[in-house]
Amino acid sequence: MTTPNDGNFSSAELTNLDARVSELSELQLQKNAMYAREAQLIHEVTQLAVAVQERTRASRQAAELPYRTVAAELGAAFRISDRSAQRMMSEADTLVTRFSGTFKSLAAGRISQAHVRVLIDAGAHITDAQARADFETAALPVAERESASRLRPFARLLAERIHPRSLTERHEAAAEDRAVRGVDLPDGMAELLATLPTAIAYAAFDRLSAMARAVTRAIVAEAKEALGGKEA
């Protein structure tokens, strides 16, 4: 590559800069290929668990043991929790089996790990294999020449256009999974989590925010009154 001399670099400095940037570019290609190889290996060990499960045909609880064994081995190797290892297994399986075009482009070094995340996030809800392949065919040329941040809005819009089911149909199906959950936190606290249609969720958020502001104003007013109308 040839760097334009807009910063008063000497010829020697430009040569040095070009050499370092070229080496960094090559390292990036190698990192992308290594990430693809890692995903391939994780997928392969996950398939070992699948093979054991199919061979033993054990009960549902016992059938989870091969996956837990693999997750424990990966967790020890990567020094991460078993849950994080299980997430790695799921992500690798998704990349290798459901986004094969993306996987091949990554293995060739043409896209980065960040591009992979964008493409999978955008296309994961496309359940039809042919539609998902069409999504990759259209999105990968953009991914190979643009940054991940520039790819994101294009990939999301493309996925919406390609998806065989309309947004209304998908929303109605997703609404069936609405739920409210409680999660324990330290110090006698807890989180209340709700999965709701967007309009309802933001309406509830606005209502709760308004109630919180009203309570805060009431507390401040009581404090001022207690101090004889003076600022605290």
PDB file of C-alpha atoms in Angstrom:
ATOM      1  CA  MET A   1       0.000   0.000   0.000  1.00  0.00           C
ATOM      2  CA  THR A   2       1.027   3.626  -0.466  1.00  0.00           C
ATOM      3  CA  THR A   3       0.166   6.134   2.259  1.00  0.00           C
ATOM      4  CA  PRO A   4      -0.505   9.737   1.136  1.00  0.00           C
ATOM      5  CA  ASN A   5       1.970  12.068   2.790  1.00  0.00           C
ATOM      6  CA  ASP A   6      -0.463  14.429   4.526  1.00  0.00           C
ATOM      7  CA  GLY A   7       1.389  14.490   7.848  1.00  0.00           C
ATOM      8  CA  ASN A   8       4.881  15.602   6.849  1.00  0.00           C
ATOM      9  CA  PHE A   9       6.288  12.075   7.050  1.00  0.00           C
ATOM     10  CA  SER A  10       9.696  11.456   5.585  1.00  0.00           C
ATOM     11  CA  SER A  11      10.070   8.836   2.864  1.00  0.00           C
ATOM     12  CA  ALA A  12      11.658   6.448   5.354  1.00  0.00           C
ATOM     13  CA  GLU A  13       8.838   6.979   7.827  1.00  0.00           C
ATOM     14  CA  LEU A  14       6.203   6.358   5.137  1.00  0.00           C
ATOM     15  CA  THR A  15       7.970   3.154   4.132  1.00  0.00           C
ATOM     16  CA  ASN A  16       8.084   2.058   7.758  1.00  0.00           C
ATOM     17  CA  LEU A  17       4.375   2.912   8.207  1.00  0.00           C
ATOM     18  CA  ASP A  18       3.371   1.000   5.075  1.00  0.00           C
ATOM     19  CA  ALA A  19       5.313  -2.039   6.206  1.00  0.00           C
ATOM     20  CA  ARG A  20       3.737  -2.066   9.677  1.00  0.00           C
ATOM     21  CA  VAL A  21       0.196  -1.556   8.364  1.00  0.00           C
ATOM     22  CA  SER A  22       0.666  -4.315   5.799  1.00  0.00           C
ATOM     23  CA  GLU A  23       1.861  -6.659   8.532  1.00  0.00           C
ATOM     24  CA  LEU A  24      -1.096  -5.721  10.734  1.00  0.00           C
ATOM     25  CA  SER A  25      -3.481  -6.392   7.853  1.00  0.00           C
ATOM     26  CA  GLU A  26      -1.971  -9.833   7.392  1.00  0.00           C
ATOM     27  CA  LEU A  27      -2.294 -10.518  11.118  1.00  0.00           C
ATOM     28  CA  GLN A  28      -5.974  -9.532  10.945  1.00  0.00           C
ATOM     29  CA  LEU A  29      -6.533 -12.044   8.149  1.00  0.00           C
ATOM     30  CA  GLN A  30      -4.858 -14.720  10.238  1.00  0.00           C
ATOM     31  CA  LYS A  31      -6.954 -13.838  13.308  1.00  0.00           C
ATOM     32  CA  ASN A  32     -10.153 -14.121  11.269  1.00  0.00           C
ATOM     33  CA  ALA A  33      -9.100 -17.527   9.939  1.00  0.00           C
ATOM     34  CA  MET A  34      -8.126 -18.671  13.445  1.00  0.00           C
ATOM     35  CA  TYR A  35     -11.524 -17.644  14.793  1.00  0.00           C
ATOM     36  CA  ALA A  36     -13.179 -19.688  12.046  1.00  0.00           C
ATOM     37  CA  ARG A  37     -10.970 -22.676  12.904  1.00  0.00           C
ATOM     38  CA  GLU A  38     -11.875 -22.300  16.571  1.00  0.00           C
ATOM     39  CA  ALA A  39     -15.577 -22.296  15.691  1.00  0.00           C
ATOM     40  CA  GLN A  40     -15.083 -25.394  13.534  1.00  0.00           C
ATOM     41  CA  LEU A  41     -13.328 -27.273  16.343  1.00  0.00           C
ATOM     42  CA  ILE A  42     -15.966 -26.297  18.916  1.00  0.00           C
ATOM     43  CA  HIS A  43     -18.669 -27.432  16.495  1.00  0.00           C
ATOM     44  CA  GLU A  44     -16.871 -30.767  16.032  1.00  0.00           C
ATOM     45  CA  VAL A  45     -16.617 -31.481  19.769  1.00  0.00           C
ATOM     46  CA  THR A  46     -20.278 -30.513  20.135  1.00  0.00           C
ATOM     47  CA  GLN A  47     -21.101 -33.102  17.485  1.00  0.00           C
ATOM     48  CA  LEU A  48     -19.302 -35.675  19.631  1.00  0.00           C
ATOM     49  CA  ALA A  49     -21.862 -34.958  22.349  1.00  0.00           C
ATOM     50  CA  VAL A  50     -24.650 -35.346  19.771  1.00  0.00           C
ATOM     51  CA  ALA A  51     -23.262 -38.716  18.700  1.00  0.00           C
ATOM     52  CA  VAL A  52     -23.109 -39.960  22.295  1.00  0.00           C
ATOM     53  CA  GLN A  53     -26.644 -38.766  22.944  1.00  0.00           C
ATOM     54  CA  GLU A  54     -28.012 -40.532  19.854  1.00  0.00           C
ATOM     55  CA  ARG A  55     -26.120 -43.718  20.635  1.00  0.00           C
ATOM     56  CA  THR A  56     -27.254 -44.004  24.244  1.00  0.00           C
ATOM     57  CA  ARG A  57     -30.835 -42.769  23.730  1.00  0.00           C
ATOM     58  CA  ALA A  58     -30.985 -41.988  27.430  1.00  0.00           C
ATOM     59  CA  SER A  59     -33.627 -40.058  29.342  1.00  0.00           C
ATOM     60  CA  ARG A  60     -33.874 -36.333  28.791  1.00  0.00           C
ATOM     61  CA  GLN A  61     -31.900 -35.549  31.935  1.00  0.00           C
ATOM     62  CA  ALA A  62     -29.216 -38.130  31.168  1.00  0.00           C
ATOM     63  CA  ALA A  63     -29.072 -36.939  27.544  1.00  0.00           C
ATOM     64  CA  GLU A  64     -27.728 -33.596  28.770  1.00  0.00           C
ATOM     65  CA  LEU A  65     -24.671 -35.239  30.323  1.00  0.00           C
ATOM     66  CA  PRO A  66     -22.597 -35.440  27.089  1.00  0.00           C
ATOM     67  CA  TYR A  67     -23.174 -31.710  26.478  1.00  0.00           C
ATOM     68  CA  ARG A  68     -22.261 -30.884  30.059  1.00  0.00           C
ATOM     69  CA  THR A  69     -19.118 -32.992  29.765  1.00  0.00           C
ATOM     70  CA  VAL A  70     -18.028 -31.169  26.618  1.00  0.00           C
ATOM     71  CA  ALA A  71     -18.889 -27.790  28.173  1.00  0.00           C
ATOM     72  CA  ALA A  72     -16.850 -28.661  31.265  1.00  0.00           C
ATOM     73  CA  GLU A  73     -13.851 -29.632  29.126  1.00  0.00           C
ATOM     74  CA  LEU A  74     -14.095 -26.415  27.098  1.00  0.00           C
ATOM     75  CA  GLY A  75     -14.576 -24.381  30.252  1.00  0.00           C
ATOM     76  CA  ALA A  76     -11.400 -25.827  31.753  1.00  0.00           C
ATOM     77  CA  ALA A  77      -9.466 -25.265  28.522  1.00  0.00           C
ATOM     78  CA  PHE A  78     -10.603 -21.645  28.116  1.00  0.00           C
ATOM     79  CA  ARG A  79     -10.831 -20.936  31.861  1.00  0.00           C
ATOM     80  CA  ILE A  80     -14.454 -19.857  31.582  1.00  0.00           C
ATOM     81  CA  SER A  81     -17.671 -20.979  33.253  1.00  0.00           C
ATOM     82  CA  ASP A  82     -19.591 -23.971  31.931  1.00  0.00           C
ATOM     83  CA  ARG A  83     -22.431 -21.654  30.965  1.00  0.00           C
ATOM     84  CA  SER A  84     -20.077 -19.500  28.892  1.00  0.00           C
ATOM     85  CA  ALA A  85     -18.741 -22.660  27.262  1.00  0.00           C
ATOM     86  CA  GLN A  86     -22.279 -23.770  26.407  1.00  0.00           C
ATOM     87  CA  ARG A  87     -22.877 -20.386  24.794  1.00  0.00           C
ATOM     88  CA  MET A  88     -19.689 -20.816  22.742  1.00  0.00           C
ATOM     89  CA  MET A  89     -20.941 -24.237  21.621  1.00  0.00           C
ATOM     90  CA  SER A  90     -24.264 -22.798  20.531  1.00  0.00           C
ATOM     91  CA  GLU A  91     -22.681 -19.852  18.694  1.00  0.00           C
ATOM     92  CA  ALA A  92     -20.168 -22.070  16.899  1.00  0.00           C
ATOM     93  CA  ASP A  93     -22.884 -24.491  15.844  1.00  0.00           C
ATOM     94  CA  THR A  94     -25.004 -21.626  14.513  1.00  0.00           C
ATOM     95  CA  LEU A  95     -22.105 -20.197  12.508  1.00  0.00           C
ATOM     96  CA  VAL A  96     -20.924 -23.481  11.000  1.00  0.00           C
ATOM     97  CA  THR A  97     -24.296 -25.084  10.250  1.00  0.00           C
ATOM     98  CA  ARG A  98     -26.735 -22.217   9.673  1.00  0.00           C
ATOM     99  CA  PHE A  99     -24.443 -19.525   8.237  1.00  0.00           C
ATOM    100  CA  SER A 100     -22.064 -21.564   6.125  1.00  0.00           C
ATOM    101  CA  GLY A 101     -21.403 -18.718   3.679  1.00  0.00           C
ATOM    102  CA  THR A 102     -20.450 -16.409   6.526  1.00  0.00           C
ATOM    103  CA  PHE A 103     -18.224 -19.130   7.971  1.00  0.00           C
ATOM    104  CA  LYS A 104     -16.389 -19.614   4.662  1.00  0.00           C
ATOM    105  CA  SER A 105     -15.832 -15.865   4.254  1.00  0.00           C
ATOM    106  CA  LEU A 106     -14.460 -15.686   7.802  1.00  0.00           C
ATOM    107  CA  ALA A 107     -12.176 -18.666   7.211  1.00  0.00           C
ATOM    108  CA  ALA A 108     -10.799 -16.917   4.118  1.00  0.00           C
ATOM    109  CA  GLY A 109     -10.103 -13.827   6.235  1.00  0.00           C
ATOM    110  CA  ARG A 110     -12.437 -11.595   4.232  1.00  0.00           C
ATOM    111  CA  ILE A 111     -14.634 -10.629   7.208  1.00  0.00           C
ATOM    112  CA  SER A 112     -13.982 -10.240  10.923  1.00  0.00           C
ATOM    113  CA  GLN A 113     -15.556 -11.627  14.069  1.00  0.00           C
ATOM    114  CA  ALA A 114     -17.485  -8.344  14.380  1.00  0.00           C
ATOM    115  CA  HIS A 115     -19.004  -8.841  10.922  1.00  0.00           C
ATOM    116  CA  VAL A 116     -20.026 -12.362  11.907  1.00  0.00           C
ATOM    117  CA  ARG A 117     -21.901 -11.096  14.960  1.00  0.00           C
ATOM    118  CA  VAL A 118     -23.750  -8.504  12.874  1.00  0.00           C
ATOM    119  CA  LEU A 119     -24.776 -11.030  10.217  1.00  0.00           C
ATOM    120  CA  ILE A 120     -25.946 -13.645  12.713  1.00  0.00           C
ATOM    121  CA  ASP A 121     -27.817 -11.099  14.834  1.00  0.00           C
ATOM    122  CA  ALA A 122     -29.637  -9.821  11.736  1.00  0.00           C
ATOM    123  CA  GLY A 123     -30.308 -13.175  10.110  1.00  0.00           C
ATOM    124  CA  ALA A 124     -30.869 -15.488  13.078  1.00  0.00           C
ATOM    125  CA  HIS A 125     -34.662 -15.109  12.913  1.00  0.00           C
ATOM    126  CA  ILE A 126     -34.731 -16.294   9.287  1.00  0.00           C
ATOM    127  CA  THR A 127     -35.679 -19.930   9.858  1.00  0.00           C
ATOM    128  CA  ASP A 128     -36.052 -20.917   6.203  1.00  0.00           C
ATOM    129  CA  ALA A 129     -32.701 -22.282   4.987  1.00  0.00           C
ATOM    130  CA  GLN A 130     -33.034 -20.967   1.421  1.00  0.00           C
ATOM    131  CA  ALA A 131     -34.089 -17.512   2.602  1.00  0.00           C
ATOM    132  CA  ARG A 132     -31.137 -17.434   4.988  1.00  0.00           C
ATOM    133  CA  ALA A 133     -28.771 -18.426   2.182  1.00  0.00           C
ATOM    134  CA  ASP A 134     -30.227 -15.624   0.031  1.00  0.00           C
ATOM    135  CA  PHE A 135     -29.588 -13.231   2.918  1.00  0.00           C
ATOM    136  CA  GLU A 136     -25.931 -14.278   3.107  1.00  0.00           C
ATOM    137  CA  THR A 137     -25.484 -14.040  -0.661  1.00  0.00           C
ATOM    138  CA  ALA A 138     -26.682 -10.433  -0.642  1.00  0.00           C
ATOM    139  CA  ALA A 139     -25.042  -9.364   2.638  1.00  0.00           C
ATOM    140  CA  LEU A 140     -21.551 -10.855   2.344  1.00  0.00           C
ATOM    141  CA  PRO A 141     -20.316  -8.635  -0.521  1.00  0.00           C
ATOM    142  CA  VAL A 142     -21.189  -5.613   1.629  1.00  0.00           C
ATOM    143  CA  ALA A 143     -19.583  -7.185   4.709  1.00  0.00           C
ATOM    144  CA  GLU A 144     -16.361  -7.810   2.795  1.00  0.00           C
ATOM    145  CA  ARG A 145     -15.921  -4.157   1.886  1.00  0.00           C
ATOM    146  CA  GLU A 146     -17.576  -2.222   4.749  1.00  0.00           C
ATOM    147  CA  SER A 147     -17.021  -1.969   8.492  1.00  0.00           C
ATOM    148  CA  ALA A 148     -19.258  -3.936  10.850  1.00  0.00           C
ATOM    149  CA  SER A 149     -20.983  -0.743  12.018  1.00  0.00           C
ATOM    150  CA  ARG A 150     -21.876   0.221   8.439  1.00  0.00           C
ATOM    151  CA  LEU A 151     -22.996  -3.317   7.698  1.00  0.00           C
ATOM    152  CA  ARG A 152     -25.462  -3.447  10.610  1.00  0.00           C
ATOM    153  CA  PRO A 153     -28.315  -1.245   9.265  1.00  0.00           C
ATOM    154  CA  PHE A 154     -28.013  -2.786   5.800  1.00  0.00           C
ATOM    155  CA  ALA A 155     -28.108  -6.339   7.196  1.00  0.00           C
ATOM    156  CA  ARG A 156     -31.137  -5.619   9.366  1.00  0.00           C
ATOM    157  CA  LEU A 157     -33.091  -4.082   6.502  1.00  0.00           C
ATOM    158  CA  LEU A 158     -32.085  -6.893   4.161  1.00  0.00           C
ATOM    159  CA  ALA A 159     -33.176  -9.544   6.670  1.00  0.00           C
ATOM    160  CA  GLU A 160     -36.590  -7.909   7.013  1.00  0.00           C
ATOM    161  CA  ARG A 161     -37.055  -7.885   3.248  1.00  0.00           C
ATOM    162  CA  ILE A 162     -35.930 -11.467   2.741  1.00  0.00           C
ATOM    163  CA  HIS A 163     -37.755 -13.081   5.656  1.00  0.00           C
ATOM    164  CA  PRO A 164     -40.551 -15.310   4.259  1.00  0.00           C
ATOM    165  CA  ARG A 165     -42.958 -14.280   7.027  1.00  0.00           C
ATOM    166  CA  SER A 166     -44.250 -10.736   7.383  1.00  0.00           C
ATOM    167  CA  LEU A 167     -43.323  -8.585  10.371  1.00  0.00           C
ATOM    168  CA  THR A 168     -46.942  -8.732  11.559  1.00  0.00           C
ATOM    169  CA  GLU A 169     -46.922 -12.533  11.543  1.00  0.00           C
ATOM    170  CA  ARG A 170     -43.616 -12.680  13.406  1.00  0.00           C
ATOM    171  CA  HIS A 171     -44.812 -10.142  15.964  1.00  0.00           C
ATOM    172  CA  GLU A 172     -47.955 -12.144  16.672  1.00  0.00           C
ATOM    173  CA  ALA A 173     -45.900 -15.308  17.148  1.00  0.00           C
ATOM    174  CA  ALA A 174     -43.346 -13.529  19.363  1.00  0.00           C
ATOM    175  CA  ALA A 175     -46.120 -12.027  21.491  1.00  0.00           C
ATOM    176  CA  GLU A 176     -47.103 -15.558  22.478  1.00  0.00           C
ATOM    177  CA  ASP A 177     -43.805 -15.762  24.384  1.00  0.00           C
ATOM    178  CA  ARG A 178     -44.432 -12.679  26.518  1.00  0.00           C
ATOM    179  CA  ALA A 179     -43.456 -13.283  30.123  1.00  0.00           C
ATOM    180  CA  VAL A 180     -42.547 -11.710  33.460  1.00  0.00           C
ATOM    181  CA  ARG A 181     -39.576 -13.010  35.449  1.00  0.00           C
ATOM    182  CA  GLY A 182     -37.952 -12.236  38.777  1.00  0.00           C
ATOM    183  CA  VAL A 183     -34.175 -12.475  39.228  1.00  0.00           C
ATOM    184  CA  ASP A 184     -32.601 -12.449  42.693  1.00  0.00           C
ATOM    185  CA  LEU A 185     -29.814  -9.923  43.340  1.00  0.00           C
ATOM    186  CA  PRO A 186     -27.499  -9.397  46.328  1.00  0.00           C
ATOM    187  CA  ASP A 187     -28.390  -7.257  49.350  1.00  0.00           C
ATOM    188  CA  GLY A 188     -32.070  -8.150  49.427  1.00  0.00           C
ATOM    189  CA  MET A 189     -32.735  -6.823  45.920  1.00  0.00           C
ATOM    190  CA  ALA A 190     -34.232  -8.349  42.800  1.00  0.00           C
ATOM    191  CA  GLU A 191     -34.845  -7.510  39.144  1.00  0.00           C
ATOM    192  CA  LEU A 192     -38.303  -7.664  37.613  1.00  0.00           C
ATOM    193  CA  LEU A 193     -37.973  -8.479  33.906  1.00  0.00           C
ATOM    194  CA  ALA A 194     -40.851  -8.323  31.449  1.00  0.00           C
ATOM    195  CA  THR A 195     -40.887  -9.455  27.820  1.00  0.00           C
ATOM    196  CA  LEU A 196     -43.697  -7.518  26.151  1.00  0.00           C
ATOM    197  CA  PRO A 197     -44.734  -6.038  22.802  1.00  0.00           C
ATOM    198  CA  THR A 198     -42.709  -2.870  22.222  1.00  0.00           C
ATOM    199  CA  ALA A 199     -45.619  -0.419  22.491  1.00  0.00           C
ATOM    200  CA  ILE A 200     -46.805  -1.919  25.777  1.00  0.00           C
ATOM    201  CA  ALA A 201     -43.294  -2.116  27.211  1.00  0.00           C
ATOM    202  CA  TYR A 202     -42.502   1.549  26.533  1.00  0.00           C
ATOM    203  CA  ALA A 203     -45.935   2.640  27.741  1.00  0.00           C
ATOM    204  CA  ALA A 204     -45.294   0.811  31.015  1.00  0.00           C
ATOM    205  CA  PHE A 205     -41.795   2.310  31.233  1.00  0.00           C
ATOM    206  CA  ASP A 206     -43.130   5.848  30.687  1.00  0.00           C
ATOM    207  CA  ARG A 207     -45.852   5.284  33.291  1.00  0.00           C
ATOM    208  CA  LEU A 208     -43.379   3.991  35.871  1.00  0.00           C
ATOM    209  CA  SER A 209     -41.024   6.895  35.133  1.00  0.00           C
ATOM    210  CA  ALA A 210     -43.844   9.391  35.610  1.00  0.00           C
ATOM    211  CA  MET A 211     -44.800   7.751  38.911  1.00  0.00           C
ATOM    212  CA  ALA A 212     -41.165   7.869  40.077  1.00  0.00           C
ATOM    213  CA  ARG A 213     -40.891  11.584  39.220  1.00  0.00           C
ATOM    214  CA  ALA A 214     -44.144  12.298  41.071  1.00  0.00           C
ATOM    215  CA  VAL A 215     -42.904  10.469  44.166  1.00  0.00           C
ATOM    216  CA  THR A 216     -39.582  12.340  44.019  1.00  0.00           C
ATOM    217  CA  ARG A 217     -41.369  15.702  43.767  1.00  0.00           C
ATOM    218  CA  ALA A 218     -43.569  14.789  46.740  1.00  0.00           C
ATOM    219  CA  ILE A 219     -40.541  13.843  48.849  1.00  0.00           C
ATOM    220  CA  VAL A 220     -38.764  17.095  47.971  1.00  0.00           C
ATOM    221  CA  ALA A 221     -41.898  19.106  48.760  1.00  0.00           C
ATOM    222  CA  GLU A 222     -42.273  17.414  52.153  1.00  0.00           C
ATOM    223  CA  ALA A 223     -38.612  18.087  52.932  1.00  0.00           C
ATOM    224  CA  LYS A 224     -38.996  21.787  52.064  1.00  0.00           C
ATOM    225  CA  GLU A 225     -42.136  22.031  54.141  1.00  0.00           C
ATOM    226  CA  ALA A 226     -40.376  20.438  57.106  1.00  0.00           C
ATOM    227  CA  LEU A 227     -37.635  23.054  56.818  1.00  0.00           C
ATOM    228  CA  GLY A 228     -40.148  25.889  56.757  1.00  0.00           C
ATOM    229  CA  GLY A 229     -40.131  26.345  52.986  1.00  0.00           C
ATOM    230  CA  LYS A 230     -36.342  26.749  52.848  1.00  0.00           C
ATOM    231  CA  GLU A 231     -34.033  24.807  50.554  1.00  0.00           C
ATOM    232  CA  ALA A 232     -32.546  21.745  52.198  1.00  0.00           C
TER     233      ALA A 232
END
